Amino acid sequence: MAYKKQSAGLLLFRRSAAGTEVLLGHMGGPFWERRDVGAWTVPKGEYGDDEEPWAAARREFQEELGLAPPDGTPVPLGDTVQSGGKHVTVWAVEGDLDLDGFVPGTFTMEWPKGSGRMAEFPELDRAAWFGLDAGRALVVQAQAVFLDRLAEHV
């Protein structure tokens, strides 16, 4: 059986006078540096068969933002398959988070490609709150379904 890349994420949301807002992260690294549309994501990450997806979602939230995920009742938003074949499962949790403590996790990759030089980059280079429509316009296309499903819930 072929290995299936699987990822779990936590979509934090809050209610404001302007409506429902979601917390998204802008993907770090040189590929995403000058992009905005399609470069925002639900905080998420890969996990193996030995880890429960909900536990992975909470762990990845902490790793990617450097902030503990708020406690709350998880709302299952189901899953989707991204263009690269990765299966993504997401839960929503209502809560607020002060982004002043945002300290992203990092990853290392060869950059420039083919140079033999390794460089470290943030997994997310920034995080921000967006209304559902604004978030839907910026998030990775396959993940927009999670914002739609959240809108049905709230």
PDB file of C-alpha atoms in Angstrom:
ATOM      1  CA  MET A   1       0.000   0.000   0.000  1.00  0.00           C
ATOM      2  CA  ALA A   2       1.320   3.446  -0.929  1.00  0.00           C
ATOM      3  CA  TYR A   3       2.073   5.956   1.805  1.00  0.00           C
ATOM      4  CA  LYS A   4      -0.657   8.579   2.061  1.00  0.00           C
ATOM      5  CA  LYS A   5       0.400  12.011   3.269  1.00  0.00           C
ATOM      6  CA  GLN A   6      -2.047  13.060   5.937  1.00  0.00           C
ATOM      7  CA  SER A   7      -2.265  16.319   7.781  1.00  0.00           C
ATOM      8  CA  ALA A   8      -4.426  17.571  10.660  1.00  0.00           C
ATOM      9  CA  GLY A   9      -5.271  21.140  11.531  1.00  0.00           C
ATOM     10  CA  LEU A  10      -7.099  23.387  13.942  1.00  0.00           C
ATOM     11  CA  LEU A  11      -9.085  26.349  12.616  1.00  0.00           C
ATOM     12  CA  LEU A  12      -9.544  28.823  15.449  1.00  0.00           C
ATOM     13  CA  PHE A  13     -12.549  31.130  15.084  1.00  0.00           C
ATOM     14  CA  ARG A  14     -14.071  33.976  17.019  1.00  0.00           C
ATOM     15  CA  ARG A  15     -17.237  36.020  16.749  1.00  0.00           C
ATOM     16  CA  SER A  16     -16.939  39.781  16.494  1.00  0.00           C
ATOM     17  CA  ALA A  17     -19.205  42.701  15.664  1.00  0.00           C
ATOM     18  CA  ALA A  18     -18.027  42.302  12.064  1.00  0.00           C
ATOM     19  CA  GLY A  19     -19.005  38.603  12.009  1.00  0.00           C
ATOM     20  CA  THR A  20     -17.088  35.354  12.258  1.00  0.00           C
ATOM     21  CA  GLU A  21     -13.301  35.617  11.974  1.00  0.00           C
ATOM     22  CA  VAL A  22     -10.756  32.818  11.468  1.00  0.00           C
ATOM     23  CA  LEU A  23      -7.076  32.601  12.329  1.00  0.00           C
ATOM     24  CA  LEU A  24      -4.904  31.737   9.326  1.00  0.00           C
ATOM     25  CA  GLY A  25      -1.147  31.559   8.851  1.00  0.00           C
ATOM     26  CA  HIS A  26       0.899  32.738   5.874  1.00  0.00           C
ATOM     27  CA  MET A  27       3.225  29.966   4.703  1.00  0.00           C
ATOM     28  CA  GLY A  28       6.891  30.710   5.239  1.00  0.00           C
ATOM     29  CA  GLY A  29       9.864  30.136   3.001  1.00  0.00           C
ATOM     30  CA  PRO A  30      11.062  31.627  -0.265  1.00  0.00           C
ATOM     31  CA  PHE A  31       8.360  30.073  -2.461  1.00  0.00           C
ATOM     32  CA  TRP A  32       5.550  31.910  -0.625  1.00  0.00           C
ATOM     33  CA  GLU A  33       7.434  35.106   0.231  1.00  0.00           C
ATOM     34  CA  ARG A  34       5.867  37.331  -2.437  1.00  0.00           C
ATOM     35  CA  ARG A  35       2.514  35.563  -2.673  1.00  0.00           C
ATOM     36  CA  ASP A  36      -0.676  36.370  -0.839  1.00  0.00           C
ATOM     37  CA  VAL A  37      -3.619  34.709  -2.608  1.00  0.00           C
ATOM     38  CA  GLY A  38      -3.406  30.968  -2.008  1.00  0.00           C
ATOM     39  CA  ALA A  39      -0.512  31.362   0.430  1.00  0.00           C
ATOM     40  CA  TRP A  40      -2.539  31.311   3.682  1.00  0.00           C
ATOM     41  CA  THR A  41      -3.373  28.107   5.505  1.00  0.00           C
ATOM     42  CA  VAL A  42      -5.107  26.572   8.473  1.00  0.00           C
ATOM     43  CA  PRO A  43      -2.360  25.814  11.050  1.00  0.00           C
ATOM     44  CA  LYS A  44      -1.771  22.130  10.352  1.00  0.00           C
ATOM     45  CA  GLY A  45       0.854  19.487   9.841  1.00  0.00           C
ATOM     46  CA  GLU A  46       1.566  15.905   8.965  1.00  0.00           C
ATOM     47  CA  TYR A  47       1.116  12.992  11.305  1.00  0.00           C
ATOM     48  CA  GLY A  48       1.693   9.261  11.154  1.00  0.00           C
ATOM     49  CA  ASP A  49      -0.536   6.254  11.727  1.00  0.00           C
ATOM     50  CA  ASP A  50       0.661   6.127  15.356  1.00  0.00           C
ATOM     51  CA  GLU A  51      -0.891   9.503  16.269  1.00  0.00           C
ATOM     52  CA  GLU A  52      -4.533  10.480  16.653  1.00  0.00           C
ATOM     53  CA  PRO A  53      -5.487  13.240  14.177  1.00  0.00           C
ATOM     54  CA  TRP A  54      -7.028  15.513  16.864  1.00  0.00           C
ATOM     55  CA  ALA A  55      -3.865  15.261  18.971  1.00  0.00           C
ATOM     56  CA  ALA A  56      -1.792  16.033  15.865  1.00  0.00           C
ATOM     57  CA  ALA A  57      -3.944  19.080  15.080  1.00  0.00           C
ATOM     58  CA  ARG A  58      -3.343  20.501  18.566  1.00  0.00           C
ATOM     59  CA  ARG A  59       0.396  19.680  18.455  1.00  0.00           C
ATOM     60  CA  GLU A  60       0.826  21.281  15.037  1.00  0.00           C
ATOM     61  CA  PHE A  61      -1.050  24.428  16.107  1.00  0.00           C
ATOM     62  CA  GLN A  62       1.455  24.816  18.970  1.00  0.00           C
ATOM     63  CA  GLU A  63       4.452  24.061  16.742  1.00  0.00           C
ATOM     64  CA  GLU A  64       3.443  26.395  13.913  1.00  0.00           C
ATOM     65  CA  LEU A  65       2.345  29.379  16.015  1.00  0.00           C
ATOM     66  CA  GLY A  66       4.387  28.938  19.196  1.00  0.00           C
ATOM     67  CA  LEU A  67       1.121  29.422  21.100  1.00  0.00           C
ATOM     68  CA  ALA A  68      -0.942  26.845  22.956  1.00  0.00           C
ATOM     69  CA  PRO A  69      -4.215  25.985  21.233  1.00  0.00           C
ATOM     70  CA  PRO A  70      -7.195  27.248  23.216  1.00  0.00           C
ATOM     71  CA  ASP A  71      -9.351  24.682  24.947  1.00  0.00           C
ATOM     72  CA  GLY A  72     -12.815  24.327  23.551  1.00  0.00           C
ATOM     73  CA  THR A  73     -15.221  21.914  21.986  1.00  0.00           C
ATOM     74  CA  PRO A  74     -13.813  20.731  18.654  1.00  0.00           C
ATOM     75  CA  VAL A  75     -16.178  21.020  15.701  1.00  0.00           C
ATOM     76  CA  PRO A  76     -15.258  18.466  13.018  1.00  0.00           C
ATOM     77  CA  LEU A  77     -15.006  20.146   9.613  1.00  0.00           C
ATOM     78  CA  GLY A  78     -14.176  16.934   7.770  1.00  0.00           C
ATOM     79  CA  ASP A  79     -11.406  16.533   5.282  1.00  0.00           C
ATOM     80  CA  THR A  80     -10.277  17.461   1.797  1.00  0.00           C
ATOM     81  CA  VAL A  81      -7.503  16.474  -0.592  1.00  0.00           C
ATOM     82  CA  GLN A  82      -5.121  19.217  -1.690  1.00  0.00           C
ATOM     83  CA  SER A  83      -3.749  19.445  -5.229  1.00  0.00           C
ATOM     84  CA  GLY A  84      -0.523  17.647  -4.230  1.00  0.00           C
ATOM     85  CA  GLY A  85      -2.527  14.685  -2.912  1.00  0.00           C
ATOM     86  CA  LYS A  86      -2.226  15.462   0.800  1.00  0.00           C
ATOM     87  CA  HIS A  87      -5.310  14.493   2.840  1.00  0.00           C
ATOM     88  CA  VAL A  88      -6.160  17.273   5.309  1.00  0.00           C
ATOM     89  CA  THR A  89      -8.543  16.864   8.264  1.00  0.00           C
ATOM     90  CA  VAL A  90      -9.565  19.959  10.233  1.00  0.00           C
ATOM     91  CA  TRP A  91     -11.454  20.811  13.414  1.00  0.00           C
ATOM     92  CA  ALA A  92     -12.688  24.260  14.392  1.00  0.00           C
ATOM     93  CA  VAL A  93     -12.498  25.573  17.945  1.00  0.00           C
ATOM     94  CA  GLU A  94     -14.051  28.814  19.100  1.00  0.00           C
ATOM     95  CA  GLY A  95     -11.687  31.040  21.023  1.00  0.00           C
ATOM     96  CA  ASP A  96      -9.570  34.140  20.907  1.00  0.00           C
ATOM     97  CA  LEU A  97      -5.813  34.333  20.752  1.00  0.00           C
ATOM     98  CA  ASP A  98      -3.453  37.249  21.205  1.00  0.00           C
ATOM     99  CA  LEU A  99      -0.922  37.025  18.384  1.00  0.00           C
ATOM    100  CA  ASP A 100       1.702  39.089  20.235  1.00  0.00           C
ATOM    101  CA  GLY A 101       3.313  35.816  21.369  1.00  0.00           C
ATOM    102  CA  PHE A 102       3.504  34.397  17.824  1.00  0.00           C
ATOM    103  CA  VAL A 103       6.826  32.562  17.449  1.00  0.00           C
ATOM    104  CA  PRO A 104       6.703  30.224  14.455  1.00  0.00           C
ATOM    105  CA  GLY A 105       8.372  26.862  14.218  1.00  0.00           C
ATOM    106  CA  THR A 106      11.018  26.502  11.531  1.00  0.00           C
ATOM    107  CA  PHE A 107      12.080  24.089   8.819  1.00  0.00           C
ATOM    108  CA  THR A 108      15.353  23.616   6.961  1.00  0.00           C
ATOM    109  CA  MET A 109      15.738  23.207   3.211  1.00  0.00           C
ATOM    110  CA  GLU A 110      18.344  23.650   0.519  1.00  0.00           C
ATOM    111  CA  TRP A 111      18.202  27.246  -0.715  1.00  0.00           C
ATOM    112  CA  PRO A 112      18.795  28.314  -3.349  1.00  0.00           C
ATOM    113  CA  LYS A 113      17.805  24.976  -4.839  1.00  0.00           C
ATOM    114  CA  GLY A 114      20.827  23.114  -6.154  1.00  0.00           C
ATOM    115  CA  SER A 115      23.264  25.297  -4.173  1.00  0.00           C
ATOM    116  CA  GLY A 116      24.073  22.711  -1.516  1.00  0.00           C
ATOM    117  CA  ARG A 117      23.481  25.409   1.113  1.00  0.00           C
ATOM    118  CA  MET A 118      20.909  24.711   3.828  1.00  0.00           C
ATOM    119  CA  ALA A 119      18.796  27.556   5.164  1.00  0.00           C
ATOM    120  CA  GLU A 120      16.205  27.791   7.931  1.00  0.00           C
ATOM    121  CA  PHE A 121      12.773  29.344   7.345  1.00  0.00           C
ATOM    122  CA  PRO A 122       9.658  29.872   9.494  1.00  0.00           C
ATOM    123  CA  GLU A 123       6.812  27.413   8.884  1.00  0.00           C
ATOM    124  CA  LEU A 124       4.471  30.410   9.022  1.00  0.00           C
ATOM    125  CA  ASP A 125       5.926  33.886   8.603  1.00  0.00           C
ATOM    126  CA  ARG A 126       2.829  35.632   9.971  1.00  0.00           C
ATOM    127  CA  ALA A 127      -0.625  34.932  11.334  1.00  0.00           C
ATOM    128  CA  ALA A 128      -3.753  37.073  11.206  1.00  0.00           C
ATOM    129  CA  TRP A 129      -7.497  37.116  11.796  1.00  0.00           C
ATOM    130  CA  PHE A 130      -9.747  37.318   8.719  1.00  0.00           C
ATOM    131  CA  GLY A 131     -13.463  37.503   8.096  1.00  0.00           C
ATOM    132  CA  LEU A 132     -14.777  34.406   6.307  1.00  0.00           C
ATOM    133  CA  ASP A 133     -14.955  36.060   2.866  1.00  0.00           C
ATOM    134  CA  ALA A 134     -11.476  37.581   3.114  1.00  0.00           C
ATOM    135  CA  GLY A 135     -10.057  34.304   4.423  1.00  0.00           C
ATOM    136  CA  ARG A 136     -11.731  32.311   1.649  1.00  0.00           C
ATOM    137  CA  ALA A 137     -10.065  34.593  -0.939  1.00  0.00           C
ATOM    138  CA  LEU A 138      -6.565  34.058   0.533  1.00  0.00           C
ATOM    139  CA  VAL A 139      -6.479  30.477   1.816  1.00  0.00           C
ATOM    140  CA  VAL A 140      -5.082  27.542  -0.167  1.00  0.00           C
ATOM    141  CA  GLN A 141      -7.888  26.749  -2.616  1.00  0.00           C
ATOM    142  CA  ALA A 142      -8.616  23.231  -1.320  1.00  0.00           C
ATOM    143  CA  GLN A 143      -8.922  24.549   2.255  1.00  0.00           C
ATOM    144  CA  ALA A 144     -11.705  27.048   1.431  1.00  0.00           C
ATOM    145  CA  VAL A 145     -14.149  24.195   2.032  1.00  0.00           C
ATOM    146  CA  PHE A 146     -13.302  24.358   5.755  1.00  0.00           C
ATOM    147  CA  LEU A 147     -14.388  28.007   5.919  1.00  0.00           C
ATOM    148  CA  ASP A 148     -17.620  27.097   4.093  1.00  0.00           C
ATOM    149  CA  ARG A 149     -18.306  24.276   6.538  1.00  0.00           C
ATOM    150  CA  LEU A 150     -17.569  26.565   9.494  1.00  0.00           C
ATOM    151  CA  ALA A 151     -20.025  29.147   8.089  1.00  0.00           C
ATOM    152  CA  GLU A 152     -22.718  26.430   8.074  1.00  0.00           C
ATOM    153  CA  HIS A 153     -21.918  25.634  11.722  1.00  0.00           C
ATOM    154  CA  VAL A 154     -22.024  29.199  13.053  1.00  0.00           C
TER     155      VAL A 154
END
